[in-house]
XYZ file of C-alpha atoms in Angstrom:
475
model
C 28.071 46.277 -5.593
C 26.886 45.864 -2.003
C 28.840 47.926 0.526
C 30.170 46.062 3.618
C 28.430 47.214 6.819
C 30.282 49.295 9.375
C 31.122 47.848 12.760
C 28.260 49.712 14.371
C 25.772 48.487 11.719
C 27.069 44.923 12.164
C 26.584 45.088 15.914
C 23.052 46.410 15.433
C 22.304 43.685 12.919
C 23.696 40.948 15.276
C 21.713 42.294 18.229
C 18.442 42.404 16.368
C 18.780 39.450 13.920
C 20.696 36.825 15.863
C 17.690 35.414 17.599
C 15.775 35.210 14.339
C 18.673 33.599 12.639
C 18.770 30.931 15.346
C 15.041 30.370 14.907
C 15.401 30.130 11.131
C 18.229 27.540 11.448
C 16.182 25.505 13.888
C 13.095 25.536 11.625
C 15.255 24.682 8.546
C 16.948 21.805 10.399
C 13.694 20.282 11.626
C 12.232 20.530 8.112
C 15.191 18.904 6.481
C 15.336 16.070 9.028
C 11.582 15.471 8.650
C 11.969 15.314 4.888
C 14.690 12.664 5.347
C 12.364 10.753 7.713
C 9.569 10.720 5.041
C 11.903 9.128 2.585
C 13.039 6.472 5.079
C 9.820 5.725 6.983
C 6.709 5.026 4.922
C 4.186 5.534 7.795
C 2.138 8.591 6.911
C 4.772 9.349 4.298
C 2.964 12.047 2.321
C 1.940 13.952 5.496
C 5.415 13.826 7.013
C 6.999 14.904 3.615
C 4.608 17.833 3.400
C 5.247 18.836 6.991
C 9.016 18.757 6.379
C 8.523 20.733 3.130
C 6.680 23.495 4.965
C 9.397 23.653 7.630
C 12.103 23.721 4.951
C 10.388 26.490 2.937
C 9.570 28.616 5.993
C 13.073 28.321 7.549
C 14.666 29.181 4.263
C 12.394 32.222 3.790
C 13.122 33.439 7.342
C 16.863 33.254 6.758
C 16.588 35.179 3.511
C 14.719 37.820 5.452
C 17.483 38.337 7.958
C 20.185 40.787 7.122
C 23.006 38.809 8.691
C 22.210 35.894 6.361
C 21.978 38.251 3.409
C 25.418 39.641 4.139
C 26.761 36.149 4.656
C 25.530 34.568 1.420
C 26.182 37.792 -0.630
C 24.475 38.393 -3.942
C 22.311 41.268 -5.154
C 19.536 42.656 -3.051
C 17.155 42.003 -5.915
C 18.021 38.309 -6.028
C 17.599 37.973 -2.352
C 14.285 39.705 -2.340
C 12.971 37.772 -5.358
C 13.898 34.400 -3.662
C 12.156 35.528 -0.472
C 9.096 36.568 -2.461
C 8.877 33.227 -4.346
C 9.092 31.353 -1.034
C 6.452 33.641 0.373
C 4.085 32.558 -2.464
C 4.775 28.810 -2.053
C 4.577 28.405 1.751
C 0.727 28.889 2.068
C 0.150 26.369 -0.621
C 1.998 23.632 1.238
C 0.919 24.799 4.654
C -2.799 24.832 3.939
C -2.570 21.522 1.963
C -1.057 19.944 5.123
C -4.398 20.252 6.847
C -6.106 18.117 4.245
C -4.619 15.086 6.000
C -6.479 15.956 9.270
C -9.956 17.090 8.235
C -12.984 15.121 6.930
C -13.496 14.339 3.330
C -16.161 17.062 3.041
C -13.849 19.690 4.657
C -10.907 18.418 2.602
C -12.650 19.504 -0.673
C -12.947 23.058 0.777
C -9.282 22.939 1.867
C -8.370 21.979 -1.724
C -10.206 25.112 -2.969
C -8.207 27.237 -0.498
C -4.940 25.611 -1.811
C -6.117 26.298 -5.376
C -6.712 29.991 -4.538
C -3.155 30.394 -3.278
C -1.774 28.360 -6.180
C -3.544 30.759 -8.670
C -2.243 33.764 -6.741
C 1.307 32.340 -6.913
C 0.970 31.525 -10.626
C 0.049 35.188 -11.271
C 2.292 36.841 -8.755
C 5.615 35.079 -9.427
C 5.663 35.744 -13.154
C 4.502 39.324 -12.570
C 7.318 39.907 -10.020
C 9.912 38.420 -12.342
C 8.756 40.438 -15.367
C 8.440 43.697 -13.617
C 11.498 43.168 -11.420
C 9.375 44.164 -8.453
C 9.466 41.339 -5.839
C 6.394 40.851 -3.690
C 4.076 43.179 -5.648
C 0.828 42.274 -3.867
C 1.440 42.079 -0.164
C -2.046 43.351 0.774
C -3.731 40.820 -1.482
C -1.548 38.098 0.047
C -2.352 39.321 3.600
C -6.093 39.273 2.938
C -5.886 35.821 1.294
C -3.844 34.318 4.142
C -6.151 35.684 6.766
C -9.229 34.435 4.953
C -7.903 30.924 4.246
C -6.488 30.623 7.870
C -9.859 31.402 9.368
C -11.485 29.078 6.908
C -9.235 26.161 7.926
C -9.917 27.044 11.653
C -13.586 26.883 11.049
C -13.397 23.578 9.270
C -11.368 22.048 12.066
C -13.829 23.235 14.713
C -16.680 21.768 12.664
C -14.908 18.419 12.302
C -14.194 18.336 16.043
C -17.826 19.073 16.785
C -18.928 16.265 14.410
C -16.567 13.791 16.032
C -14.450 13.268 13.019
C -11.425 14.741 14.627
C -11.002 13.206 18.174
C -9.909 15.550 20.934
C -6.999 13.288 21.974
C -3.669 14.457 23.294
C -1.909 14.966 19.901
C -4.804 16.893 18.429
C -5.027 19.169 21.486
C -1.325 19.897 21.223
C -1.445 20.482 17.518
C -4.553 22.573 17.919
C -2.853 24.786 20.517
C 0.155 25.289 18.185
C -2.138 25.989 15.262
C -4.041 28.708 17.207
C -0.822 30.382 18.264
C 0.587 30.206 14.748
C -2.558 31.511 13.132
C -2.724 34.438 15.591
C 0.867 35.236 14.597
C 0.020 34.945 10.876
C -3.027 37.164 11.217
C -1.189 39.702 13.271
C 1.735 39.968 10.856
C -0.616 40.200 7.817
C -2.607 42.866 9.652
C 0.726 44.677 9.973
C 1.173 44.482 6.198
C -2.340 45.900 5.869
C -1.221 48.721 8.293
C -3.997 47.881 10.693
C -1.843 47.211 13.751
C 1.635 48.362 14.794
C 4.720 46.399 13.528
C 5.892 43.612 15.663
C 7.350 40.430 14.031
C 5.809 37.561 15.972
C 5.181 34.998 13.235
C 8.632 33.218 13.426
C 8.192 32.474 17.112
C 4.581 31.427 16.608
C 5.624 29.162 13.751
C 8.277 27.555 15.910
C 5.733 26.621 18.542
C 3.413 25.373 15.834
C 6.245 23.359 14.323
C 6.980 21.698 17.620
C 3.325 21.036 18.368
C 2.614 19.679 14.966
C 5.760 17.598 14.983
C 4.754 16.081 18.340
C 1.244 15.258 16.953
C 2.624 13.666 13.765
C 5.219 11.572 15.624
C 2.452 10.523 18.095
C 0.339 9.410 15.160
C 3.221 7.562 13.556
C 4.040 5.720 16.867
C 0.366 4.720 17.100
C 0.355 3.600 13.529
C 3.471 1.538 14.124
C 1.937 -0.077 17.256
C -1.222 -0.923 15.258
C 0.969 -2.326 12.413
C 2.946 -4.467 14.891
C -0.368 -5.793 16.370
C -1.818 -6.412 12.960
C 1.330 -8.188 11.793
C 1.190 -10.403 14.944
C -2.503 -11.254 14.163
C -1.698 -11.954 10.559
C 1.147 -14.212 11.522
C -1.284 -16.098 13.822
C -3.777 -16.307 11.012
C -1.010 -17.589 8.694
C -0.120 -20.295 11.163
C -3.784 -21.235 11.524
C -4.249 -21.403 7.804
C -1.117 -23.501 7.349
C -2.508 -25.875 9.902
C -5.500 -26.656 7.685
C -3.130 -27.683 4.844
C -1.893 -31.267 4.786
C 1.421 -31.852 6.545
C 2.526 -33.792 3.450
C 1.193 -36.217 0.824
C -0.197 -39.456 2.196
C 1.736 -42.663 1.739
C 0.505 -44.605 -1.208
C 1.371 -47.918 -2.727
C 0.591 -46.554 -6.191
C 1.420 -42.885 -6.387
C 4.147 -40.383 -5.689
C 2.749 -36.860 -5.011
C 4.314 -33.436 -4.419
C 2.542 -30.193 -3.549
C 3.560 -26.522 -3.151
C 1.546 -23.615 -1.720
C 2.940 -20.126 -2.179
C 0.553 -17.424 -0.988
C 0.774 -13.828 -2.255
C 0.305 -12.441 1.258
C 0.533 -13.938 4.767
C -2.792 -15.560 4.301
C -4.497 -16.460 1.037
C -7.427 -18.144 -0.674
C -5.819 -21.162 -2.247
C -6.419 -24.544 -0.664
C -5.354 -28.134 -1.504
C -6.058 -31.328 0.377
C -5.854 -35.175 -0.001
C -8.977 -37.252 0.478
C -8.333 -40.755 1.780
C -10.974 -42.951 0.087
C -9.898 -46.375 1.163
C -6.763 -48.460 0.743
C -6.635 -48.221 -3.068
C -8.323 -44.838 -3.893
C -7.070 -41.284 -3.223
C -8.712 -37.938 -3.935
C -6.783 -34.802 -4.883
C -8.621 -31.542 -4.067
C -7.580 -28.031 -5.107
C -9.492 -24.730 -4.836
C -9.041 -21.048 -5.392
C -11.269 -18.499 -3.566
C -11.876 -15.243 -5.394
C -9.992 -12.258 -3.986
C -6.939 -12.201 -1.738
C -5.862 -11.806 1.835
C -7.820 -12.394 4.980
C -11.368 -12.500 3.502
C -10.309 -15.208 0.982
C -8.470 -17.157 3.787
C -11.579 -17.187 5.883
C -13.664 -18.620 2.990
C -10.874 -21.142 2.370
C -11.106 -22.265 6.028
C -14.913 -22.603 5.623
C -14.257 -24.708 2.584
C -11.916 -26.987 4.442
C -14.516 -27.632 7.075
C -17.197 -28.411 4.456
C -14.705 -30.755 2.714
C -14.182 -32.685 5.906
C -17.946 -33.005 6.437
C -18.945 -34.010 2.906
C -15.855 -35.668 1.713
C -16.529 -38.808 3.756
C -19.927 -39.528 2.247
C -19.807 -38.252 -1.281
C -19.941 -41.087 -3.953
C -17.782 -39.246 -6.491
C -16.019 -35.975 -7.304
C -19.088 -34.495 -9.069
C -21.344 -35.332 -6.121
C -18.865 -33.864 -3.707
C -18.640 -30.583 -5.654
C -22.455 -30.371 -5.691
C -22.523 -30.817 -1.931
C -19.837 -28.136 -1.416
C -21.644 -25.784 -3.760
C -24.998 -26.180 -1.809
C -23.201 -25.599 1.468
C -21.477 -22.372 0.149
C -24.414 -20.696 -1.588
C -25.650 -17.929 0.605
C -22.624 -18.266 3.006
C -19.699 -16.955 0.892
C -20.711 -13.242 1.125
C -20.339 -12.538 -2.572
C -17.142 -14.584 -3.119
C -17.027 -17.679 -5.222
C -14.598 -20.662 -5.364
C -13.186 -22.520 -8.269
C -12.271 -26.117 -7.431
C -11.264 -29.397 -8.933
C -11.259 -32.997 -7.608
C -9.395 -35.911 -9.116
C -10.047 -39.467 -7.628
C -7.224 -41.878 -8.449
C -7.989 -45.620 -8.369
C -4.874 -47.662 -8.114
C -6.054 -51.204 -8.996
C -8.354 -49.946 -11.799
C -5.601 -47.581 -13.056
C -8.133 -44.796 -13.654
C -8.523 -41.127 -12.897
C -12.077 -39.654 -12.313
C -12.143 -35.868 -12.616
C -14.710 -33.062 -12.010
C -14.257 -29.320 -11.703
C -16.130 -26.100 -10.810
C -14.846 -23.331 -13.043
C -11.250 -24.412 -12.374
C -8.336 -24.473 -14.843
C -7.969 -27.790 -16.671
C -6.024 -30.647 -15.284
C -2.889 -31.457 -17.242
C -2.427 -35.207 -17.851
C 0.732 -36.695 -19.433
C 0.268 -40.231 -20.729
C 3.371 -42.495 -20.811
C 1.963 -44.483 -23.704
C 1.106 -41.496 -25.916
C 4.022 -39.288 -24.677
C 1.647 -36.328 -24.909
C -0.141 -33.948 -22.563
C -3.927 -33.573 -22.687
C -6.090 -31.139 -20.830
C -9.062 -32.436 -18.822
C -11.678 -29.751 -18.502
C -14.957 -31.139 -17.047
C -16.243 -27.852 -15.666
C -19.409 -26.630 -14.030
C -20.107 -23.272 -12.378
C -17.744 -22.067 -9.624
C -18.969 -22.868 -6.121
C -21.207 -20.428 -4.317
C -23.071 -18.974 -7.392
C -26.092 -21.170 -8.051
C -27.284 -23.717 -5.482
C -28.850 -25.946 -8.102
C -25.775 -26.156 -10.246
C -24.911 -29.622 -11.429
C -21.511 -31.149 -12.099
C -20.357 -33.965 -14.265
C -17.304 -36.093 -14.134
C -15.054 -37.945 -16.595
C -12.998 -41.158 -16.097
C -9.756 -41.721 -18.050
C -6.891 -44.108 -17.789
C -4.163 -43.331 -15.275
C -1.551 -46.101 -15.481
C 2.137 -46.663 -14.695
C 4.269 -43.680 -15.663
C 1.334 -41.361 -16.206
C 1.555 -37.908 -14.538
C -0.870 -35.169 -13.749
C -0.707 -31.556 -12.617
C -3.515 -29.600 -10.764
C -2.843 -25.938 -10.147
C -4.513 -22.557 -9.450
C -4.643 -19.896 -12.037
C -1.862 -17.897 -10.346
C 0.591 -20.418 -11.860
C -0.286 -20.158 -15.525
C -1.223 -16.436 -15.365
C 2.094 -15.268 -13.874
C 3.362 -12.544 -16.159
C 6.878 -11.505 -17.000
C 7.975 -7.893 -17.630
C 6.480 -8.050 -21.091
C 3.095 -8.953 -19.533
C 3.307 -12.413 -21.255
C 1.728 -15.211 -19.217
C 3.614 -18.317 -18.177
C 0.849 -20.488 -19.688
C -0.186 -24.088 -19.604
C 2.223 -25.113 -22.316
C 5.237 -24.156 -20.260
C 3.838 -25.978 -17.211
C 3.230 -29.009 -19.353
C 6.936 -29.264 -20.198
C 7.646 -30.260 -16.618
C 5.355 -33.286 -16.941
C 7.245 -34.469 -20.065
C 10.806 -34.627 -18.701
C 12.185 -38.076 -17.862
C 14.069 -39.200 -14.871
C 12.652 -36.850 -12.257
C 10.359 -37.626 -9.399
C 7.334 -35.408 -8.663
C 9.196 -33.437 -6.026
C 11.937 -32.435 -8.489
C 9.351 -31.645 -11.157
C 7.478 -29.468 -8.706
C 10.507 -27.561 -7.536
C 11.672 -26.979 -11.119
C 8.238 -25.773 -12.147
C 7.890 -23.355 -9.266
C 11.438 -22.044 -9.754
C 10.542 -21.437 -13.421
C 7.355 -19.573 -12.525
C 9.264 -17.220 -10.199
C 12.046 -16.635 -12.672
C 9.432 -16.013 -15.421
C 7.950 -13.252 -13.297
C 11.347 -11.824 -12.438
C 12.420 -9.745 -9.550
C 10.984 -6.567 -11.149
C 7.365 -7.768 -10.739
C 5.696 -8.624 -7.387
C 3.722 -11.784 -7.034
C 0.137 -10.862 -7.910
C -1.710 -14.051 -7.011
C -1.501 -17.062 -4.797
C 0.304 -20.084 -6.318
C -0.536 -23.714 -5.682
C 0.635 -26.739 -7.695
C 0.076 -30.482 -7.156
C 1.974 -33.094 -9.250
C 1.225 -36.827 -9.036
C 2.674 -39.819 -10.847
C 1.501 -43.412 -11.040
C 4.532 -45.563 -10.010
C 2.697 -48.933 -9.852
C 2.002 -51.027 -6.780
C 5.029 -51.872 -4.726
C 5.618 -55.402 -3.716
């Protein structure tokens, strides 16, 4: 059982250890708060987490090394020493790994080797200490390893600064100064363990300076990241507004048809596009397209497609000819992306639908007379692949009560938690129901798609759906 210290011993302990105790509490607090920040703020989350972990481990180790703390927590001297030793094995692993976030990819591989060396040393040392009941059995080996890896990291940082990978901005200069001070403290204390220099415990103060310097650098980087993110979000919002401006404000007024459309992008901007082509008083074109990929690159291609549609949509004699013109315009200009597209031309007086597609999912057509849904799939190659690609078209009846659905693949390929697709059959059911206008059918279909995916899964593609119904000429 541990004997309580005398009053004289306690005064000596307080006089010597109180400053180190305060330093340990400070480091431990900073580490704990940083860990909490890493769980709340996702900016540079892994780096912030590791930085907090290093502070937490170091502060805890420092407290276990101080006699006043040992007397406060109680317990056997062996347990205290063993805990301190385990922390001593772990701190270099996390501390050196932290630098992998700052150095170049080539230097990072070397840092990983240094981390692995400390991990192997810990994997050997901790079980050995526990089995032999001799905490911290290899102090000289640890001292030599810490000195070697510290100098190695310093050399890698200097090399990356000289190569220009690490910019010498304010946060790097501050962190670098803290790193130099800390490494000098580490090297000195490990030289003490090797009995090369006289004993003087400088490392805790050096680490405190390093902690403050590195904390400043990380928070500076986080603030810069946040400013860049705000600027990027502002630019993306502007891009979203621009993209929305190229979509129709609403379906055109028609004496023959009721039309509804919905566009639900996966991100702020997307590669889906739909449009209405006025082809005279009695004819109307429905256009839908899906650019490969997602985000801003797909949105830029969609904007190019809109421009080409305006140019060629006025002169093309039919949907197949228009797809051929769009394809020739896109080949060599799409930068490796391709576009699936479909065009349906509705002729009110003739009560017909002429359809052509370029690698696009089939049009769903519900016939009032047959009370059945058929799939129109008159497909050629997607746009932008082969400039000489040819497209064909098909003309079918589209009379009073008939309905159609044009959509992008994100609709039918939406998966539930069981990875089962929504599918064309489920979409077809919304064309069969009676008593609903296209707007209600569209809203019900989109709601069903989102419910099918469920809250557990994020939207993985852009969603666009057009529904049209022939309602006959109004008097």
